[in-house]
């Protein structure tokens, strides 16, 4: 009897005891986790959302301030930034990083001494930008004398452990010879290369080149899987090659494929040109030896270019395209953007592509403000100095599936319709209406407009209402032309000279009479503004002001010389004809009737 009651008690109380034990253990775990969260959320360990950034070894500290402790805590949660490539320019060092960087102001460039890797110096980064959707560009100062350009990145205020950087890729590319960009274009890849010494304004022999697609750096001994294809055309800094079938059939799987240009050997050019893509695998000794033999025969240009299947290149229906877009490349011209974009938007430009060539004057803030106001402006980071023609070729590819027409002109150039103004006709959307008349043409693929060059017009400070109102005196004869083109009708070389593209066979350009349309080119402004051009110019084949070359060229200011010293009586130079046409046109159409202010002035109120 007693044994039966004991068994009954066991059956009744055993589950309860187990549940009670589990309940107590769960309660203890919950309380412990809660205390841990409270501890982290205290002032000493605030909980914050952190992004993954480079990590360095944190030195042991006996006494930590509140800020130092917080920084140390966050540093432990950051992974190292991967510096994929380095490019040495004349005035800075560019790092390509395979991460997005959100706190550039806390980042330092770190250089080690050539003969002593433990001896390092740190300098603040110059700037950081997003690049090609998946990478960032970090601009660093030039390395100090006797220090390596194989720089790394470290968080400010932390100790330096350079061993990680030394184990990673330390190659530094020279800007003189480099493949720097690549883009998909249908069944081909368009590759942009510096140092090929192609003729500036003519097509070159494509048989001299091939394209190499690989998963690793071109300067690594074991390149893994490599594919080579023939070049189809070559001109200026552009080489177009057929895509390997594996990439052509699966472009989404080819994200991040590195591309370079190979200078074909004489034997390859004359005897064994490849009829299709050739693949090399290093898995067998025979293939490895054959690959090395071809590498000796063919010279691959160092490359930082990768293929990305960007949404910008996706096909759009023709009836869904913008009628008129505009593309420009600039450097430190943020103050000029508002007037240029607002005025030409009123004339009918619907989409803007701004290629920023290393500006440091707050241009991103201006573009974000304009885009917020529905001006449809996008900024494209273009870190490659003096590559305007290549940038325009790149922009033509990017805009082709979005735009029927694209205007290539500078931020100091403004379209003006003198006939409409004289007759008192409405001016809004005039430029878009002009190009729309030829959108269905079977022969016209480019509209050219002559330019009048304006001078300082007697001013000694920038005009507060903008260049269109302030500068009213110009040279008598027009200089050059600028173009609006149909990007789908450009020659496959994408060759362009001074904003003019070579067209497909069977198409031609149209010169618009000056009485109907003209461009006011505010080329020679007040000295304060004009002096900024001395530091660098974006055009590839136009020398900088400081270089003693082509001093008689129209690209230079007559009699200016090579130094940024204001010539005598600068404000009265380049003044042969007083021309107030565009000023009156702007004031009549765009000035506020009550205040007289112009749209681009409103942000200054």
Coordinates of C-alpha atoms in Angstrom, one line a residue:
X1 CA 0.0 0.0 0.0
X2 CA 2.7 2.4 0.9
X3 CA 4.6 1.6 -2.3
X4 CA 1.5 2.4 -4.4
X5 CA 1.1 5.8 -2.7
X6 CA 4.8 6.6 -3.3
X7 CA 4.4 5.8 -7.0
X8 CA 1.3 7.9 -7.2
X9 CA 3.2 10.8 -5.6
X10 CA 6.0 10.4 -8.1
X11 CA 3.6 10.4 -11.0
X12 CA 1.9 13.6 -9.7
X13 CA 4.9 15.6 -8.6
X14 CA 7.7 14.7 -11.1
X15 CA 6.3 16.7 -14.0
X16 CA 5.7 19.6 -11.7
X17 CA 9.2 19.5 -10.4
X18 CA 10.7 19.4 -13.9
X19 CA 8.5 22.3 -15.1
X20 CA 9.4 24.2 -12.0
X21 CA 13.1 23.7 -12.6
X22 CA 12.8 24.7 -16.3
X23 CA 10.7 27.8 -15.3
X24 CA 13.4 28.9 -12.8
X25 CA 16.2 28.3 -15.3
X26 CA 14.3 30.3 -18.0
X27 CA 13.6 33.1 -15.5
X28 CA 17.3 33.3 -14.5
X29 CA 18.4 33.4 -18.2
X30 CA 15.9 36.1 -19.0
X31 CA 17.0 38.2 -16.0
X32 CA 20.6 37.8 -16.9
X33 CA 20.0 38.8 -20.5
X34 CA 17.9 41.8 -19.3
X35 CA 20.7 42.9 -17.0
X36 CA 23.2 42.5 -19.9
X37 CA 21.1 44.8 -22.1
X38 CA 20.8 47.4 -19.3
X39 CA 24.5 47.2 -18.9
X40 CA 25.1 47.8 -22.6
X41 CA 22.6 50.6 -22.8
X42 CA 24.2 52.5 -20.0
X43 CA 26.3 55.6 -20.6
X44 CA 29.4 53.5 -20.6
X45 CA 28.2 51.2 -23.3
X46 CA 25.5 52.9 -25.4
X47 CA 23.8 50.7 -28.0
X48 CA 24.1 52.2 -31.4
X49 CA 23.7 51.0 -35.0
X50 CA 27.1 50.5 -36.3
X51 CA 28.3 49.9 -39.8
X52 CA 31.1 47.6 -40.6
X53 CA 34.4 49.4 -41.1
X54 CA 38.1 48.7 -40.9
X55 CA 39.3 47.3 -37.6
X56 CA 42.7 47.9 -36.0
X57 CA 44.2 46.4 -33.0
X58 CA 43.1 48.4 -30.0
X59 CA 45.9 49.2 -27.6
X60 CA 45.5 48.3 -24.0
X61 CA 44.5 51.3 -21.9
X62 CA 44.5 51.5 -18.1
X63 CA 42.3 54.5 -17.9
X64 CA 39.7 55.2 -20.5
X65 CA 37.7 58.3 -21.0
X66 CA 34.0 57.9 -21.9
X67 CA 34.6 58.8 -25.6
X68 CA 37.7 56.6 -25.8
X69 CA 35.8 53.6 -24.4
X70 CA 32.9 54.1 -26.8
X71 CA 35.3 54.3 -29.8
X72 CA 37.1 51.2 -28.6
X73 CA 33.8 49.3 -28.3
X74 CA 32.7 50.3 -31.8
X75 CA 36.0 49.5 -33.3
X76 CA 35.8 45.9 -32.2
X77 CA 32.6 45.5 -34.3
X78 CA 34.2 46.8 -37.5
X79 CA 35.7 44.5 -40.1
X80 CA 38.7 45.6 -42.1
X81 CA 38.1 47.6 -45.3
X82 CA 39.4 45.8 -48.4
X83 CA 41.6 48.1 -50.5
X84 CA 41.2 46.4 -53.9
X85 CA 43.4 48.8 -55.9
X86 CA 45.5 52.0 -55.7
X87 CA 46.1 54.5 -58.5
X88 CA 48.8 57.1 -58.2
X89 CA 47.8 60.5 -59.7
X90 CA 50.1 63.5 -60.0
X91 CA 48.4 65.3 -57.0
X92 CA 46.8 62.5 -55.0
X93 CA 46.5 58.7 -54.3
X94 CA 43.2 57.0 -55.1
X95 CA 42.1 53.9 -53.2
X96 CA 39.3 51.7 -54.6
X97 CA 37.5 50.0 -51.6
X98 CA 35.0 47.2 -51.8
X99 CA 32.8 48.6 -49.1
X100 CA 30.5 51.6 -48.5
X101 CA 32.0 54.1 -46.2
X102 CA 29.7 56.2 -44.1
X103 CA 32.1 58.0 -41.7
X104 CA 34.8 59.4 -43.9
X105 CA 35.7 62.1 -41.5
X106 CA 37.0 59.5 -39.0
X107 CA 39.2 57.8 -41.5
X108 CA 43.0 58.2 -42.0
X109 CA 45.3 57.2 -44.8
X110 CA 48.2 55.2 -43.4
X111 CA 51.6 54.9 -45.1
X112 CA 54.5 52.7 -44.1
X113 CA 58.2 53.4 -44.6
X114 CA 59.7 51.7 -47.6
X115 CA 62.5 49.9 -45.6
X116 CA 60.7 49.7 -42.2
X117 CA 57.1 48.6 -42.2
X118 CA 56.7 49.4 -38.5
X119 CA 57.4 53.0 -39.2
X120 CA 54.1 54.5 -40.3
X121 CA 52.5 58.0 -40.7
X122 CA 48.9 58.9 -40.9
X123 CA 47.1 61.7 -42.8
X124 CA 43.4 62.5 -43.1
X125 CA 41.6 61.3 -46.2
X126 CA 40.9 64.1 -48.7
X127 CA 37.5 62.8 -49.7
X128 CA 35.3 59.7 -50.1
X129 CA 32.7 58.9 -52.8
X130 CA 30.5 56.1 -53.8
X131 CA 31.6 54.4 -57.0
X132 CA 29.9 52.1 -59.5
X133 CA 27.3 51.0 -57.0
X134 CA 29.5 48.4 -55.2
X135 CA 32.8 50.2 -54.5
X136 CA 33.9 53.4 -52.9
X137 CA 36.8 55.7 -53.9
X138 CA 39.0 57.2 -51.1
X139 CA 41.3 60.0 -52.1
X140 CA 44.5 60.3 -50.0
X141 CA 47.3 62.8 -50.0
X142 CA 50.5 61.8 -51.8
X143 CA 52.7 59.7 -49.6
X144 CA 55.6 61.5 -47.8
X145 CA 59.0 61.1 -49.1
X146 CA 60.5 57.6 -48.6
X147 CA 57.1 56.2 -47.7
X148 CA 55.3 53.6 -49.8
X149 CA 52.2 54.5 -51.9
X150 CA 50.7 51.2 -50.8
X151 CA 48.5 53.0 -48.3
X152 CA 46.0 51.5 -45.9
X153 CA 43.0 52.9 -44.1
X154 CA 42.6 53.2 -40.3
X155 CA 40.2 54.8 -37.9
X156 CA 41.4 58.0 -36.4
X157 CA 42.5 57.7 -32.7
X158 CA 43.3 54.0 -32.8
X159 CA 46.7 52.3 -32.8
X160 CA 48.2 51.0 -36.0
X161 CA 48.5 47.3 -36.9
X162 CA 49.8 47.3 -40.4
X163 CA 50.3 43.5 -40.7
X164 CA 46.8 43.1 -42.3
X165 CA 47.6 45.6 -45.0
X166 CA 50.9 44.0 -45.8
X167 CA 49.3 40.7 -46.3
X168 CA 46.7 42.1 -48.8
X169 CA 47.2 43.4 -52.3
X170 CA 49.8 46.2 -52.2
X171 CA 50.0 47.0 -56.0
X172 CA 50.0 50.7 -56.9
X173 CA 49.0 51.5 -60.4
X174 CA 50.4 54.4 -62.4
X175 CA 47.8 56.7 -64.0
X176 CA 49.9 56.9 -67.1
X177 CA 49.0 53.4 -68.2
X178 CA 45.8 51.9 -66.9
X179 CA 42.5 50.3 -67.8
X180 CA 40.1 52.3 -65.6
X181 CA 36.5 51.7 -66.6
X182 CA 34.4 49.1 -68.4
X183 CA 30.7 48.9 -69.3
X184 CA 28.3 46.4 -70.8
X185 CA 26.8 47.4 -74.2
X186 CA 24.7 44.6 -75.6
X187 CA 26.9 41.8 -76.8
X188 CA 30.0 43.8 -76.3
X189 CA 32.1 45.3 -73.5
X190 CA 33.4 48.9 -73.8
X191 CA 36.7 49.3 -72.1
X192 CA 38.4 52.6 -71.2
X193 CA 42.2 52.6 -71.1
X194 CA 44.9 55.2 -70.5
X195 CA 48.3 55.0 -72.2
X196 CA 47.4 53.1 -75.4
X197 CA 48.7 56.1 -77.4
X198 CA 45.8 55.9 -79.9
X199 CA 45.3 58.8 -82.3
X200 CA 43.3 61.6 -80.6
X201 CA 40.7 62.2 -83.3
X202 CA 40.7 59.1 -85.5
X203 CA 39.9 55.4 -85.4
X204 CA 42.8 53.0 -84.7
X205 CA 43.5 49.4 -85.8
X206 CA 41.5 47.1 -83.5
X207 CA 43.7 44.1 -84.5
X208 CA 46.3 45.4 -82.2
X209 CA 44.1 44.6 -79.1
X210 CA 42.2 41.9 -77.3
X211 CA 40.2 42.1 -74.1
X212 CA 40.9 39.8 -71.1
X213 CA 38.2 38.9 -68.6
X214 CA 39.2 37.4 -65.3
X215 CA 38.4 36.9 -61.7
X216 CA 41.6 38.3 -60.3
X217 CA 44.1 41.1 -60.7
X218 CA 45.9 41.1 -64.1
X219 CA 49.3 41.4 -62.3
X220 CA 48.8 38.2 -60.2
X221 CA 50.8 35.2 -61.3
X222 CA 47.9 32.8 -61.0
X223 CA 45.0 34.4 -62.7
X224 CA 42.6 31.5 -62.2
X225 CA 39.9 31.5 -64.9
X226 CA 40.6 33.8 -67.8
X227 CA 38.7 34.5 -71.1
X228 CA 40.1 36.5 -74.0
X229 CA 38.1 38.0 -76.9
X230 CA 39.0 40.1 -80.0
X231 CA 38.6 43.9 -80.2
X232 CA 36.0 45.1 -82.6
X233 CA 36.9 48.8 -82.8
X234 CA 39.3 51.1 -81.0
X235 CA 39.5 54.9 -80.8
X236 CA 41.0 57.5 -78.4
X237 CA 40.8 55.8 -75.0
X238 CA 38.0 53.3 -75.9
X239 CA 38.4 49.7 -77.0
X240 CA 35.2 47.7 -77.8
X241 CA 35.4 43.9 -77.6
X242 CA 32.9 41.0 -78.0
X243 CA 31.7 39.5 -74.7
X244 CA 32.5 35.9 -73.9
X245 CA 29.5 33.7 -74.4
X246 CA 29.4 32.8 -70.7
X247 CA 29.1 36.4 -69.7
X248 CA 26.8 37.3 -72.7
X249 CA 24.3 34.6 -71.7
X250 CA 24.5 35.3 -68.0
X251 CA 25.4 39.0 -67.4
X252 CA 24.0 39.0 -63.9
X253 CA 26.5 36.3 -62.9
X254 CA 29.4 38.4 -64.2
X255 CA 29.2 41.1 -61.6
X256 CA 32.7 42.3 -60.6
X257 CA 34.5 40.6 -63.4
X258 CA 37.8 42.4 -64.0
X259 CA 38.5 43.5 -67.6
X260 CA 41.7 44.7 -69.2
X261 CA 43.1 45.4 -72.7
X262 CA 45.8 43.1 -74.1
X263 CA 48.3 44.4 -76.6
X264 CA 48.4 41.5 -79.1
X265 CA 51.7 40.2 -80.2
X266 CA 52.7 40.5 -83.9
X267 CA 52.3 36.7 -84.3
X268 CA 48.7 36.9 -83.0
X269 CA 47.8 39.8 -85.2
X270 CA 49.2 38.3 -88.5
X271 CA 48.6 34.6 -88.1
X272 CA 46.4 33.2 -85.4
X273 CA 43.7 35.7 -84.8
X274 CA 41.1 34.0 -82.6
X275 CA 37.7 33.4 -84.3
X276 CA 35.9 33.3 -81.0
X277 CA 36.6 33.4 -77.2
X278 CA 39.5 31.3 -76.0
X279 CA 39.5 29.9 -72.5
X280 CA 42.6 29.1 -70.4
X281 CA 42.4 26.9 -67.4
X282 CA 45.3 26.7 -65.0
X283 CA 44.3 23.3 -63.5
X284 CA 46.8 21.4 -65.7
X285 CA 50.4 22.0 -66.2
X286 CA 50.1 22.1 -70.0
X287 CA 47.4 24.8 -69.9
X288 CA 49.4 26.7 -67.3
X289 CA 52.5 26.7 -69.5
X290 CA 50.4 27.8 -72.5
X291 CA 48.9 30.6 -70.6
X292 CA 52.3 31.8 -69.5
X293 CA 53.6 31.7 -73.0
X294 CA 50.7 33.9 -74.2
X295 CA 51.3 36.3 -71.4
X296 CA 54.9 36.7 -72.6
X297 CA 53.7 37.3 -76.1
X298 CA 50.8 39.5 -75.2
X299 CA 51.1 42.4 -72.8
X300 CA 48.1 43.0 -70.5
X301 CA 47.6 46.6 -69.4
X302 CA 47.1 46.9 -65.6
X303 CA 43.5 47.3 -64.8
X304 CA 41.1 48.5 -62.0
X305 CA 38.0 48.2 -64.2
X306 CA 35.2 45.8 -63.4
X307 CA 32.0 45.0 -65.2
X308 CA 28.7 45.6 -63.4
X309 CA 25.3 45.0 -64.9
X310 CA 23.9 48.4 -63.8
X311 CA 20.2 49.2 -64.1
X312 CA 21.2 52.3 -66.0
X313 CA 21.8 50.2 -69.0
X314 CA 18.6 48.2 -69.0
X315 CA 16.5 48.6 -72.1
X316 CA 13.5 51.0 -72.2
X317 CA 10.8 51.2 -74.7
X318 CA 11.3 54.0 -77.2
X319 CA 8.1 55.8 -76.3
X320 CA 9.1 55.8 -72.6
X321 CA 12.4 57.7 -73.2
X322 CA 13.0 61.3 -72.3
X323 CA 12.9 63.6 -75.3
X324 CA 15.9 65.7 -74.2
X325 CA 18.7 65.0 -71.7
X326 CA 22.0 66.8 -71.0
X327 CA 25.4 65.5 -69.9
X328 CA 28.5 67.4 -68.7
X329 CA 31.7 66.8 -66.9
X330 CA 32.9 69.4 -64.4
X331 CA 35.4 70.1 -61.7
X332 CA 34.6 72.5 -58.9
X333 CA 31.8 74.4 -60.5
X334 CA 29.1 73.9 -57.9
X335 CA 28.1 77.6 -57.8
X336 CA 27.3 77.5 -61.5
X337 CA 25.0 74.5 -61.4
X338 CA 21.7 76.1 -60.2
X339 CA 21.4 78.7 -63.0
X340 CA 22.6 76.3 -65.7
X341 CA 20.1 73.5 -64.8
X342 CA 17.1 75.7 -63.9
X343 CA 17.4 77.7 -67.1
X344 CA 17.8 74.8 -69.4
X345 CA 15.1 72.8 -67.6
X346 CA 12.8 75.7 -68.5
X347 CA 14.0 75.2 -72.1
X348 CA 13.0 71.6 -72.0
X349 CA 15.8 69.4 -70.6
X350 CA 14.2 66.6 -68.7
X351 CA 17.2 64.6 -67.4
X352 CA 20.7 65.6 -66.2
X353 CA 23.9 63.5 -66.0
X354 CA 26.6 65.3 -64.1
X355 CA 30.0 63.6 -64.3
X356 CA 32.0 64.9 -61.3
X357 CA 35.7 64.9 -61.9
X358 CA 37.0 65.1 -58.2
X359 CA 35.2 68.3 -57.1
X360 CA 35.6 69.4 -53.5
X361 CA 33.4 72.4 -53.5
X362 CA 30.2 70.9 -52.1
X363 CA 28.7 69.9 -55.4
X364 CA 26.8 66.9 -53.8
X365 CA 24.7 69.3 -51.6
X366 CA 23.8 71.4 -54.6
X367 CA 22.7 68.3 -56.7
X368 CA 20.7 66.9 -53.8
X369 CA 18.9 70.2 -53.4
X370 CA 18.1 70.3 -57.2
X371 CA 17.0 66.7 -57.2
X372 CA 14.8 67.3 -54.2
X373 CA 13.1 70.1 -56.3
X374 CA 12.4 67.5 -59.0
X375 CA 15.0 68.6 -61.5
X376 CA 16.0 64.9 -62.1
X377 CA 19.7 65.4 -61.6
X378 CA 22.1 62.5 -61.0
X379 CA 25.8 62.8 -60.1
X380 CA 28.2 60.2 -61.4
X381 CA 31.6 59.9 -59.7
X382 CA 34.2 60.0 -62.4
X383 CA 37.6 60.0 -60.6
X384 CA 39.8 59.8 -63.7
X385 CA 41.4 63.2 -64.4
X386 CA 41.5 64.7 -67.9
X387 CA 39.3 62.1 -69.5
X388 CA 36.4 64.2 -70.8
X389 CA 36.0 62.5 -74.1
X390 CA 36.0 59.1 -72.5
X391 CA 33.5 60.3 -69.9
X392 CA 31.2 61.6 -72.7
X393 CA 31.5 58.2 -74.4
X394 CA 30.5 56.5 -71.1
X395 CA 27.6 58.9 -70.6
X396 CA 26.3 58.3 -74.1
X397 CA 26.1 54.6 -73.3
X398 CA 24.4 55.3 -70.0
X399 CA 21.9 57.7 -71.5
X400 CA 21.1 55.8 -74.6
X401 CA 18.3 53.7 -73.1
X402 CA 16.8 56.7 -71.3
X403 CA 17.0 59.5 -73.8
X404 CA 16.2 60.2 -77.4
X405 CA 18.5 63.2 -77.5
X406 CA 21.5 64.1 -75.3
X407 CA 23.1 67.5 -75.3
X408 CA 26.9 67.6 -74.5
X409 CA 27.8 71.1 -73.3
X410 CA 29.5 72.9 -70.4
X411 CA 28.0 74.7 -67.3
X412 CA 29.2 78.1 -68.7
X413 CA 27.3 77.6 -72.0
X414 CA 23.6 78.7 -72.4
X415 CA 21.3 78.2 -75.4
X416 CA 19.5 81.3 -76.6
X417 CA 16.8 81.8 -79.2
X418 CA 17.2 85.3 -80.7
X419 CA 14.4 85.1 -83.3
X420 CA 11.8 84.0 -80.8
X421 CA 12.9 86.8 -78.4
X422 CA 12.7 89.5 -81.1
X423 CA 9.2 88.4 -82.1
X424 CA 8.0 88.1 -78.5
X425 CA 7.2 84.4 -78.8
X426 CA 7.0 82.1 -75.7
X427 CA 10.3 80.7 -74.8
X428 CA 9.5 77.7 -72.5
X429 CA 10.4 74.2 -73.9
X430 CA 11.9 75.7 -77.1
X431 CA 15.0 73.5 -77.0
X432 CA 13.0 70.3 -76.5
X433 CA 10.6 71.3 -79.3
X434 CA 13.6 71.9 -81.6
X435 CA 15.0 68.4 -81.2
X436 CA 11.6 66.7 -81.3
X437 CA 11.2 67.9 -84.8
X438 CA 14.0 65.6 -85.9
X439 CA 13.4 62.6 -83.6
X440 CA 11.9 60.6 -86.5
X441 CA 14.4 61.8 -89.1
X442 CA 16.1 59.2 -91.2
X443 CA 19.2 61.3 -91.8
X444 CA 19.7 63.8 -88.9
X445 CA 21.4 62.5 -85.8
X446 CA 23.2 65.6 -84.5
X447 CA 22.2 69.3 -84.1
X448 CA 25.1 71.7 -84.0
X449 CA 24.9 75.2 -82.5
X450 CA 27.6 77.9 -82.8
X451 CA 29.1 79.5 -79.7
X452 CA 29.8 83.2 -78.9
X453 CA 32.5 83.8 -76.3
X454 CA 31.7 86.4 -73.7
X455 CA 34.2 88.4 -71.6
X456 CA 34.2 89.9 -68.1
X457 CA 32.0 92.8 -69.4
X458 CA 33.6 95.4 -67.2
X459 CA 32.8 93.5 -64.0
X460 CA 35.3 92.9 -61.2
X461 CA 33.1 90.5 -59.0
X462 CA 30.7 87.7 -59.9
X463 CA 27.3 89.0 -61.0
X464 CA 24.7 88.3 -58.3
X465 CA 21.9 87.5 -60.7
X466 CA 23.9 85.0 -62.6
X467 CA 26.1 84.9 -65.8
X468 CA 23.1 85.2 -68.2
X469 CA 22.2 88.6 -66.8
X470 CA 25.7 89.9 -65.7
X471 CA 27.9 89.3 -68.8
X472 CA 26.8 91.3 -71.8
X473 CA 30.0 91.9 -73.9
X474 CA 31.5 89.3 -76.3
X475 CA 33.9 88.6 -79.1
X476 CA 32.4 89.4 -82.5
X477 CA 33.0 86.1 -84.3
X478 CA 31.6 82.8 -83.0
X479 CA 34.0 80.1 -81.8
X480 CA 33.3 76.4 -82.4
X481 CA 30.0 74.5 -82.0
X482 CA 28.3 72.3 -79.4
X483 CA 26.1 69.3 -80.1
X484 CA 22.9 67.6 -79.2
X485 CA 23.0 64.0 -80.5
X486 CA 20.8 60.9 -80.8
X487 CA 22.8 58.4 -78.7
X488 CA 21.4 55.3 -80.4
X489 CA 22.8 56.6 -83.8
X490 CA 26.4 57.1 -82.7
X491 CA 29.3 55.2 -84.3
X492 CA 30.3 52.1 -82.3
X493 CA 33.7 53.7 -81.6
X494 CA 32.0 56.4 -79.6
X495 CA 34.7 58.7 -80.9
X496 CA 34.0 62.4 -80.0
X497 CA 36.0 65.6 -80.4
X498 CA 35.1 68.9 -78.6
X499 CA 31.5 67.6 -77.8
X500 CA 30.9 66.2 -81.3
X501 CA 30.4 62.5 -81.9
X502 CA 31.1 60.4 -85.0
X503 CA 27.8 59.2 -86.3
X504 CA 26.7 55.9 -87.9
X505 CA 27.0 55.7 -91.6
X506 CA 24.1 57.2 -93.4
X507 CA 23.4 59.9 -90.8
X508 CA 24.6 63.5 -90.7
X509 CA 24.6 66.6 -88.6
X510 CA 22.5 69.8 -89.0
X511 CA 23.9 73.3 -88.5
X512 CA 21.2 75.5 -87.0
X513 CA 21.4 79.2 -88.3
X514 CA 22.7 81.7 -85.7
X515 CA 19.6 83.8 -86.2
X516 CA 17.5 80.9 -84.8
X517 CA 19.7 79.6 -82.0
X518 CA 23.0 80.4 -80.5
X519 CA 25.0 79.4 -77.4
X520 CA 26.4 82.1 -75.1
X521 CA 29.7 80.8 -73.8
X522 CA 30.7 82.7 -70.7
X523 CA 34.3 81.7 -71.2
X524 CA 36.2 84.6 -69.8
X525 CA 34.5 85.6 -66.5
X526 CA 35.7 87.9 -63.7
X527 CA 39.2 87.0 -62.7
X528 CA 38.1 85.5 -59.4
X529 CA 36.1 82.9 -61.2
X530 CA 38.4 82.4 -64.2
X531 CA 41.5 81.8 -62.0
X532 CA 40.1 78.5 -60.8
X533 CA 40.6 77.1 -64.3
X534 CA 44.3 77.3 -63.9
X535 CA 44.6 74.3 -61.5
X536 CA 43.2 71.7 -63.9
X537 CA 41.0 71.2 -67.0
X538 CA 38.9 68.1 -67.7
X539 CA 39.4 67.8 -71.4
X540 CA 41.8 65.0 -72.4
X541 CA 43.4 66.6 -75.4
X542 CA 43.4 70.2 -74.1
X543 CA 46.5 71.3 -72.2
X544 CA 46.2 72.9 -68.8
X545 CA 46.7 76.6 -68.6
X546 CA 50.0 76.2 -66.7
X547 CA 51.6 74.1 -69.5
X548 CA 53.6 76.0 -72.1
X549 CA 51.9 74.4 -75.1
X550 CA 49.6 75.4 -77.9
X551 CA 49.5 79.0 -76.7
X552 CA 47.8 80.1 -79.9
X553 CA 44.9 77.6 -79.5
X554 CA 41.3 78.7 -79.0
X555 CA 41.4 76.6 -75.8
X556 CA 43.6 79.3 -74.2
X557 CA 43.0 82.9 -73.3
X558 CA 44.9 85.1 -75.7
X559 CA 48.0 86.7 -74.1
X560 CA 47.3 85.1 -70.7
X561 CA 50.5 83.1 -70.3
X562 CA 51.0 80.2 -68.0
X563 CA 50.6 81.8 -64.5
X564 CA 47.5 82.6 -62.5
X565 CA 48.3 86.3 -62.4
X566 CA 45.5 88.7 -63.4
X567 CA 46.5 90.5 -66.6
X568 CA 46.3 94.3 -66.8
X569 CA 42.7 95.5 -67.5
X570 CA 41.3 92.0 -67.5
X571 CA 37.7 93.2 -66.9
X572 CA 37.6 95.0 -70.2
X573 CA 39.1 92.3 -72.4
X574 CA 37.3 90.1 -74.9
X575 CA 34.7 92.9 -75.4
X576 CA 34.0 93.7 -79.1
X577 CA 30.2 93.6 -79.2
X578 CA 27.7 94.5 -76.5
X579 CA 25.0 91.8 -76.6
X580 CA 22.2 92.0 -74.1
X581 CA 19.9 89.5 -75.9
X582 CA 20.0 86.6 -73.5
X583 CA 19.9 89.0 -70.5
X584 CA 16.7 90.5 -71.8
X585 CA 15.3 87.1 -72.7
X586 CA 15.9 85.8 -69.2
X587 CA 14.5 88.8 -67.4
X588 CA 11.4 88.9 -69.6
X589 CA 10.6 85.2 -69.1
X590 CA 11.9 84.1 -65.8
X591 CA 12.1 87.1 -63.5
X592 CA 9.5 87.4 -60.7
X593 CA 7.1 90.2 -61.7
X594 CA 6.9 91.5 -58.1
X595 CA 10.5 91.3 -57.0
X596 CA 12.5 90.9 -60.2
X597 CA 14.4 87.9 -58.7
X598 CA 15.3 84.9 -60.8
X599 CA 14.7 81.2 -59.8
X600 CA 18.3 80.5 -59.0
X601 CA 18.5 83.4 -56.6
X602 CA 15.8 82.1 -54.3
X603 CA 18.2 79.9 -52.3
X604 CA 20.2 83.0 -51.4
X605 CA 17.2 84.8 -49.8

